[in-house]
Amino acid sequence: MLQIQENVSLKNFNTFGIEVFTRYFVEIAHEDNLVELFADPQWQQTDRLVIGGGSNLLLVNDFNGLVIRMNIRGIEHRISHQDIFVEAGGGEVWNDLVNFCVDRGYAGIENLSLIPGSVGASPIQNIGAYGVELKDTFVSCRAFEIATGTFKTFTEADCKFGYRESVFKNELKGLYIIVSVKFHLSLIPNINTQYGAIGQELAVRGITSPTIKDVSQVVSHIRVSKLPDPSTIGNAGSFFKNPLVSVDEFKVIQSKFPDVVNYPGGEGLVKLAAGWLIEQCGWKGKTVGNTGTWKNQALVLVNHGGATGTEVFSFSSQIIDSVYTKFGVMLQREVNIIS
Ligand code: EPU
């Protein structure tokens, strides 16, 4: 029997460490639990929030609905010549999956080391770091359709992945719950150290032909040095997306700010480093009340202790306003705001 708890604090279920309460809470350890849950029409009609690691959430108010905590575990792997197919339960911790693969020499997700969160959440925003995105190794995911109580497999094309985007954040938002994800990895590594800091850190360590383990260790080292550890300082990683602007807009910005950090953003577009824009507005390392930006990475908003969701949200609005005033660029929040 499923246990539905009432009036549960979510403080330990969001990496921002914000205390709000949910009216109902249920933990899902097996996909059959979802069938059982939604067989009761009450839950079809109740507001729902599905959480994994809670690492991309800002909880602004108490939640007057049902929080569904996904905890389906298990990693299966199949080897076919140099090809590896790995399928992991949505409740697995993302970095545990990365370690499982790196330890066995299964290459493809080593650049995604130490990204917080769960496997089931990884396709929703097509997680990415250090020149690699989830979609590069993604084969498919299995998801529960709430309205019909059935399971469906989504291929890469079905997921419509973009930069921190997928169909699950857009047209199918709230309609499916991801229960497992399948990846295509390889025994033959395609080492990707293009991303500046990786190459520099390998050089510091005197490594000229890195293994995937080296890459994983270096990426973990860079992340630890730049990003606050949520177990001590509440945060949800990058709070905003890196904004895309047209080449024309970019030229105007660059004429006024020649140092503007930028990357190719796809056809006719330029991607700007939001962290740089925020730092230029004087916000880096600033504390306002119980919130602020991280001293080593202005794109990360932090809870210095006791921050409310409203406080963090208003602070993020102040940042958006000042970046817009200075650069004419409207930042978009990357974390999921639950209000
Ligand atoms: N920068 C600054 N000041 C800052 C922060 C950054 O000037 O305070 C400049 C840096 O000089 C650097 C550039 O901005 O040249 C990019 O910074 P960084 O390498 O730290 O990466 P990012 O673009 O800020 C993105 C992802 C991160 C991911 C890193 C590494 C987004 C929204 N964020 O950050 O992902 O770890 O690249 O690949 O795309 C996340 O999504 O939660 C996340 C942490």
Coordinates of C-alpha atoms and ligand atoms in Angstrom, one line a residue:
M1 CA 0.0 0.0 0.0
L2 CA 1.2 3.5 -0.9
Q3 CA 1.8 5.8 2.1
I4 CA 0.4 9.3 1.5
Q5 CA 1.8 11.6 4.2
E6 CA 0.3 14.9 5.2
N7 CA 1.8 18.3 6.0
V8 CA 5.4 17.3 5.2
S9 CA 8.3 19.8 5.3
L10 CA 10.2 20.0 1.9
K11 CA 13.3 21.4 3.5
N12 CA 15.3 18.3 3.0
F13 CA 13.9 17.7 -0.5
N14 CA 15.2 20.9 -2.2
T15 CA 18.9 21.8 -2.5
F16 CA 18.1 25.4 -1.8
G17 CA 17.1 24.2 1.7
I18 CA 14.0 26.3 1.8
E19 CA 11.3 25.4 4.3
V20 CA 7.9 25.1 2.9
F21 CA 5.2 22.5 3.5
T22 CA 3.3 20.3 1.2
R23 CA -0.2 19.2 2.0
Y24 CA 0.4 15.6 0.7
F25 CA 3.6 13.7 0.0
V26 CA 4.3 10.3 -1.5
E27 CA 7.4 8.4 -2.3
I28 CA 7.5 6.2 -5.5
A29 CA 10.0 3.3 -5.3
H30 CA 8.6 1.3 -8.2
E31 CA 6.8 2.2 -11.4
D32 CA 3.7 0.1 -10.3
N33 CA 3.3 2.6 -7.4
L34 CA 2.4 5.3 -10.0
V35 CA -0.3 3.1 -11.5
E36 CA -1.7 2.4 -8.0
L37 CA -1.5 6.1 -7.1
F38 CA -3.4 7.4 -10.1
A39 CA -6.0 4.6 -10.1
D40 CA -7.5 6.9 -7.4
P41 CA -9.2 9.7 -9.2
Q42 CA -8.5 12.1 -6.3
W43 CA -4.9 12.4 -7.4
Q44 CA -5.7 13.1 -11.0
Q45 CA -7.4 16.2 -9.8
T46 CA -4.9 17.4 -7.2
D47 CA -2.1 19.8 -8.1
R48 CA 1.1 17.8 -8.4
L49 CA 4.8 18.5 -8.1
V50 CA 7.1 15.7 -9.1
I51 CA 10.6 15.9 -7.6
G52 CA 13.8 14.0 -7.9
G53 CA 16.9 15.4 -6.2
G54 CA 15.1 18.8 -5.8
S55 CA 18.2 20.5 -7.3
N56 CA 16.5 22.7 -9.8
L57 CA 13.7 24.1 -7.7
L58 CA 12.8 27.3 -6.0
L59 CA 9.9 26.7 -3.6
V60 CA 8.2 30.1 -3.0
N61 CA 5.1 29.1 -1.1
D62 CA 3.6 26.1 0.8
F63 CA 2.3 23.6 -1.8
N64 CA -1.4 22.8 -1.5
G65 CA -1.2 19.6 -3.5
L66 CA 0.7 16.3 -3.8
V67 CA 4.5 16.1 -4.0
I68 CA 5.6 12.9 -5.7
R69 CA 9.1 12.0 -4.8
M70 CA 10.7 9.7 -7.4
N71 CA 12.9 7.0 -5.9
I72 CA 13.0 4.3 -8.5
R73 CA 16.4 2.7 -8.3
G74 CA 18.5 0.3 -10.4
I75 CA 21.1 0.4 -13.1
E76 CA 21.3 -2.2 -15.9
H77 CA 24.0 -2.4 -18.5
R78 CA 24.5 -4.4 -21.6
I79 CA 27.7 -4.6 -23.7
S80 CA 27.7 -5.2 -27.4
H81 CA 31.2 -5.0 -28.8
Q82 CA 32.3 -1.5 -28.0
D83 CA 28.8 -0.3 -27.5
I84 CA 27.3 0.0 -24.0
F85 CA 23.6 0.4 -23.3
V86 CA 22.9 1.6 -19.8
E87 CA 19.4 2.0 -18.4
A88 CA 18.9 3.6 -15.0
G89 CA 15.9 4.2 -12.7
G90 CA 14.7 7.8 -12.6
G91 CA 15.4 7.9 -8.8
E92 CA 19.1 7.1 -9.2
V93 CA 21.4 10.0 -8.2
W94 CA 22.9 11.4 -11.4
N95 CA 26.4 11.4 -10.2
D96 CA 26.1 7.8 -9.0
L97 CA 25.3 6.8 -12.5
V98 CA 28.3 8.8 -13.8
N99 CA 30.6 7.0 -11.3
F100 CA 29.1 3.6 -12.2
C101 CA 30.0 4.3 -15.9
V102 CA 33.4 5.9 -15.3
D103 CA 34.5 3.0 -13.0
R104 CA 33.7 0.5 -15.8
G105 CA 35.3 2.5 -18.6
Y106 CA 31.9 3.4 -20.2
A107 CA 32.6 6.7 -21.9
G108 CA 30.2 9.5 -22.8
I109 CA 28.9 11.2 -19.6
E110 CA 32.2 11.8 -17.8
N111 CA 32.0 15.6 -18.5
L112 CA 28.7 15.6 -16.7
S113 CA 30.3 14.5 -13.4
L114 CA 28.9 16.0 -10.2
I115 CA 25.9 17.6 -11.7
P116 CA 23.4 17.5 -8.8
G117 CA 20.0 15.8 -9.3
S118 CA 18.4 12.6 -10.3
V119 CA 18.6 10.6 -13.5
G120 CA 14.8 11.0 -14.1
A121 CA 15.2 14.8 -14.1
S122 CA 18.1 14.8 -16.5
P123 CA 16.2 14.7 -19.8
I124 CA 13.7 17.4 -18.6
Q125 CA 16.2 20.2 -19.0
N126 CA 18.8 18.3 -21.1
I127 CA 21.5 18.8 -18.5
G128 CA 24.8 19.9 -19.8
A129 CA 28.3 20.9 -18.7
Y130 CA 31.8 21.3 -20.1
G131 CA 30.8 20.9 -23.7
V132 CA 28.6 17.9 -23.4
E133 CA 24.8 17.6 -23.1
L134 CA 22.6 14.7 -22.0
K135 CA 21.2 14.4 -25.5
D136 CA 24.6 13.4 -26.8
T137 CA 24.3 9.9 -25.3
F138 CA 20.5 9.7 -24.7
V139 CA 18.7 6.8 -26.4
S140 CA 15.2 7.0 -24.9
C141 CA 13.3 7.3 -21.7
R142 CA 10.3 5.5 -20.3
A143 CA 7.5 7.7 -18.8
F144 CA 4.2 7.2 -17.1
E145 CA 1.3 9.1 -18.7
I146 CA -0.8 10.4 -15.9
A147 CA -4.1 10.7 -17.8
T148 CA -4.1 7.1 -19.1
G149 CA -2.1 5.3 -16.5
T150 CA 0.1 3.7 -19.1
F151 CA 3.8 3.9 -20.0
K152 CA 5.3 5.3 -23.1
T153 CA 8.9 5.3 -24.5
F154 CA 10.2 8.7 -25.8
T155 CA 13.1 8.6 -28.3
E156 CA 15.6 11.4 -28.6
A157 CA 13.5 13.0 -31.5
D158 CA 10.3 12.8 -29.4
C159 CA 12.1 14.7 -26.6
K160 CA 12.8 17.8 -28.8
F161 CA 16.0 18.6 -26.8
G162 CA 17.4 22.1 -26.8
Y163 CA 19.6 24.2 -24.6
R164 CA 18.2 23.3 -21.1
E165 CA 15.0 22.4 -22.9
S166 CA 12.8 19.4 -23.8
V167 CA 9.2 18.6 -24.6
F168 CA 8.7 17.8 -20.9
K169 CA 9.2 21.5 -20.0
N170 CA 7.0 22.6 -22.8
E171 CA 4.1 21.0 -24.6
L172 CA 4.0 17.9 -22.4
K173 CA 4.7 19.8 -19.1
G174 CA 3.1 18.0 -16.2
L175 CA 1.6 15.2 -18.3
Y176 CA 4.3 12.5 -17.9
I177 CA 6.6 11.2 -15.1
I178 CA 9.9 9.8 -16.2
V179 CA 10.7 6.4 -14.6
S180 CA 13.9 5.4 -16.4
V181 CA 16.4 6.6 -18.9
K182 CA 18.5 4.7 -21.4
F183 CA 21.9 5.8 -22.6
H184 CA 24.3 4.7 -25.4
L185 CA 27.9 4.8 -24.2
S186 CA 31.1 3.4 -25.6
L187 CA 34.2 1.5 -24.6
I188 CA 36.1 3.8 -27.0
P189 CA 36.3 7.2 -25.4
N190 CA 35.8 10.4 -27.3
I191 CA 37.6 12.6 -24.8
N192 CA 36.3 16.2 -24.9
T193 CA 38.5 18.7 -23.1
Q194 CA 37.7 21.7 -25.4
Y195 CA 36.1 23.6 -22.5
G196 CA 38.9 25.9 -21.3
A197 CA 39.2 25.0 -17.7
I198 CA 39.5 21.3 -18.3
G199 CA 42.5 21.6 -20.6
Q200 CA 44.2 24.0 -18.1
E201 CA 43.6 21.7 -15.1
L202 CA 44.9 18.6 -17.0
A203 CA 48.0 20.6 -17.9
V204 CA 48.5 21.5 -14.2
R205 CA 48.3 17.8 -13.4
G206 CA 50.8 16.9 -16.2
I207 CA 48.2 14.7 -17.9
T208 CA 48.6 14.7 -21.7
S209 CA 46.5 11.6 -22.7
P210 CA 43.5 11.8 -20.3
T211 CA 41.3 8.8 -19.5
I212 CA 37.6 9.3 -18.8
K213 CA 38.5 8.9 -15.1
D214 CA 40.9 11.9 -15.4
V215 CA 38.2 14.0 -17.1
S216 CA 35.7 13.1 -14.5
Q217 CA 38.1 14.0 -11.7
V218 CA 39.1 17.3 -13.3
V219 CA 35.5 18.3 -14.0
S220 CA 34.6 17.4 -10.4
H221 CA 37.5 19.5 -9.1
I222 CA 36.5 22.5 -11.2
R223 CA 32.9 22.2 -10.1
V224 CA 33.8 21.9 -6.4
S225 CA 36.1 25.0 -6.7
K226 CA 33.5 27.1 -8.4
L227 CA 30.2 26.0 -7.1
P228 CA 28.8 25.9 -3.6
D229 CA 28.1 22.5 -2.0
P230 CA 24.4 22.4 -1.4
S231 CA 24.9 20.3 1.7
T232 CA 26.4 23.4 3.4
I233 CA 25.1 26.4 1.3
G234 CA 21.7 26.0 -0.2
N235 CA 21.6 26.6 -4.0
A236 CA 20.2 25.2 -7.2
G237 CA 23.2 25.6 -9.5
S238 CA 22.8 28.1 -12.3
F239 CA 19.8 30.2 -11.5
F240 CA 19.4 31.7 -15.0
K241 CA 20.1 30.5 -18.5
N242 CA 22.8 31.9 -20.5
P243 CA 20.9 34.3 -22.8
L244 CA 20.8 34.0 -26.6
V245 CA 20.8 37.2 -28.5
S246 CA 20.8 38.0 -32.3
V247 CA 24.2 38.8 -33.9
D248 CA 23.0 42.4 -34.4
E249 CA 22.1 42.8 -30.7
F250 CA 25.4 41.2 -29.8
K251 CA 27.3 43.8 -32.0
V252 CA 25.7 46.6 -30.2
I253 CA 26.5 45.1 -26.8
Q254 CA 30.1 44.3 -27.8
S255 CA 30.7 47.9 -29.1
K256 CA 29.9 49.2 -25.6
F257 CA 31.4 46.2 -23.7
P258 CA 34.3 44.8 -25.7
D259 CA 35.1 42.1 -23.1
V260 CA 31.6 40.6 -23.2
V261 CA 32.0 36.8 -22.8
N262 CA 30.3 35.0 -25.7
Y263 CA 29.9 31.7 -27.5
P264 CA 28.4 30.7 -30.8
G265 CA 24.6 30.2 -30.1
G266 CA 23.5 28.5 -33.3
E267 CA 22.2 30.1 -36.4
G268 CA 22.3 33.9 -36.3
L269 CA 22.6 33.8 -32.5
V270 CA 25.2 34.5 -29.9
K271 CA 25.1 33.0 -26.4
L272 CA 26.2 35.4 -23.6
A273 CA 27.7 34.3 -20.2
A274 CA 25.0 35.3 -17.7
G275 CA 27.5 35.0 -14.9
W276 CA 29.6 37.7 -16.6
L277 CA 26.6 40.0 -17.2
I278 CA 25.6 39.6 -13.5
E279 CA 29.1 40.2 -12.3
Q280 CA 29.4 43.4 -14.4
C281 CA 26.3 44.7 -12.6
G282 CA 28.2 44.4 -9.3
W283 CA 26.3 41.4 -7.9
K284 CA 29.0 38.9 -7.6
G285 CA 29.4 37.7 -4.0
K286 CA 26.8 40.2 -2.8
T287 CA 24.6 39.2 0.1
V288 CA 21.1 40.7 0.5
G289 CA 19.3 39.5 3.6
N290 CA 19.6 35.8 3.7
T291 CA 20.3 35.4 0.0
G292 CA 22.9 36.5 -2.5
T293 CA 25.1 35.3 -5.3
W294 CA 28.0 32.9 -4.9
K295 CA 31.5 34.5 -4.5
N296 CA 33.0 32.3 -7.3
Q297 CA 30.1 32.2 -9.7
A298 CA 27.6 35.0 -9.9
L299 CA 25.1 32.8 -11.9
V300 CA 24.5 30.8 -8.7
L301 CA 22.1 32.2 -6.1
V302 CA 22.5 31.0 -2.6
N303 CA 20.6 30.6 0.7
H304 CA 22.9 31.8 3.4
G305 CA 20.5 30.3 5.9
G306 CA 16.9 30.9 6.6
A307 CA 16.1 32.5 3.2
T308 CA 12.5 32.2 2.0
G309 CA 11.6 31.4 -1.5
T310 CA 10.0 34.9 -1.9
E311 CA 13.3 36.5 -0.8
V312 CA 15.3 34.6 -3.3
F313 CA 12.7 35.2 -6.0
S314 CA 12.7 39.0 -5.4
F315 CA 16.5 39.1 -5.4
S316 CA 16.5 37.3 -8.7
S317 CA 14.1 39.9 -10.1
Q318 CA 16.5 42.7 -9.0
I319 CA 19.3 41.0 -10.9
I320 CA 17.1 40.6 -14.0
D321 CA 16.2 44.3 -13.8
S322 CA 19.8 45.5 -13.4
V323 CA 21.1 43.3 -16.2
Y324 CA 18.3 44.6 -18.5
T325 CA 19.1 48.2 -17.6
K326 CA 22.8 47.8 -18.3
F327 CA 22.8 45.5 -21.3
G328 CA 19.3 45.4 -22.6
V329 CA 19.2 41.6 -22.2
M330 CA 16.4 39.9 -20.4
L331 CA 17.7 37.0 -18.3
Q332 CA 15.4 34.0 -17.9
R333 CA 15.3 31.8 -14.8
E334 CA 16.6 28.3 -15.4
V335 CA 15.3 26.9 -12.1
N336 CA 11.7 25.8 -11.7
I337 CA 9.8 28.3 -9.7
I338 CA 7.0 26.7 -7.6
S339 CA 4.6 29.3 -6.3
Ligands
EPU1 N1 31.8 34.4 -15.6 C1 32.1 35.6 -15.0 N2 31.6 35.8 -13.8 C2 31.0 34.9 -13.1 C3 30.7 33.6 -13.6 C4 31.1 33.4 -14.9 O1 32.7 36.4 -15.6 O2 30.6 35.2 -11.9 C5 32.2 34.1 -17.0 C6 33.5 33.3 -16.9 O3 34.6 34.1 -17.1 C7 33.4 32.3 -18.0 C8 31.9 32.3 -18.4 O4 31.3 33.3 -17.7 O5 34.2 32.7 -19.1 C9 31.2 31.0 -18.3 O6 31.3 30.6 -16.9 P1 31.3 29.1 -16.5 O7 32.3 28.3 -17.2 O8 31.3 29.0 -15.0 O9 29.9 28.5 -17.1 P2 28.5 29.1 -17.2 O10 28.2 29.4 -18.6 O11 28.3 30.2 -16.2 C10 27.3 26.8 -17.7 C11 26.2 26.0 -17.1 C12 26.6 25.3 -15.9 C13 27.8 24.4 -16.2 C14 28.9 25.3 -16.8 C15 30.1 24.4 -17.2 C16 24.1 27.2 -17.8 C17 23.0 28.0 -17.3 N3 25.0 26.9 -16.8 O12 27.6 27.8 -16.7 O13 25.5 24.5 -15.5 O14 28.2 23.7 -15.1 O15 28.4 26.0 -17.9 O16 29.8 23.8 -18.4 O17 24.2 26.8 -19.0 C18 23.6 24.4 -14.1 O18 22.9 24.4 -15.2 O19 23.0 24.4 -13.0 C19 25.0 24.5 -14.2 C20 25.8 24.7 -13.1

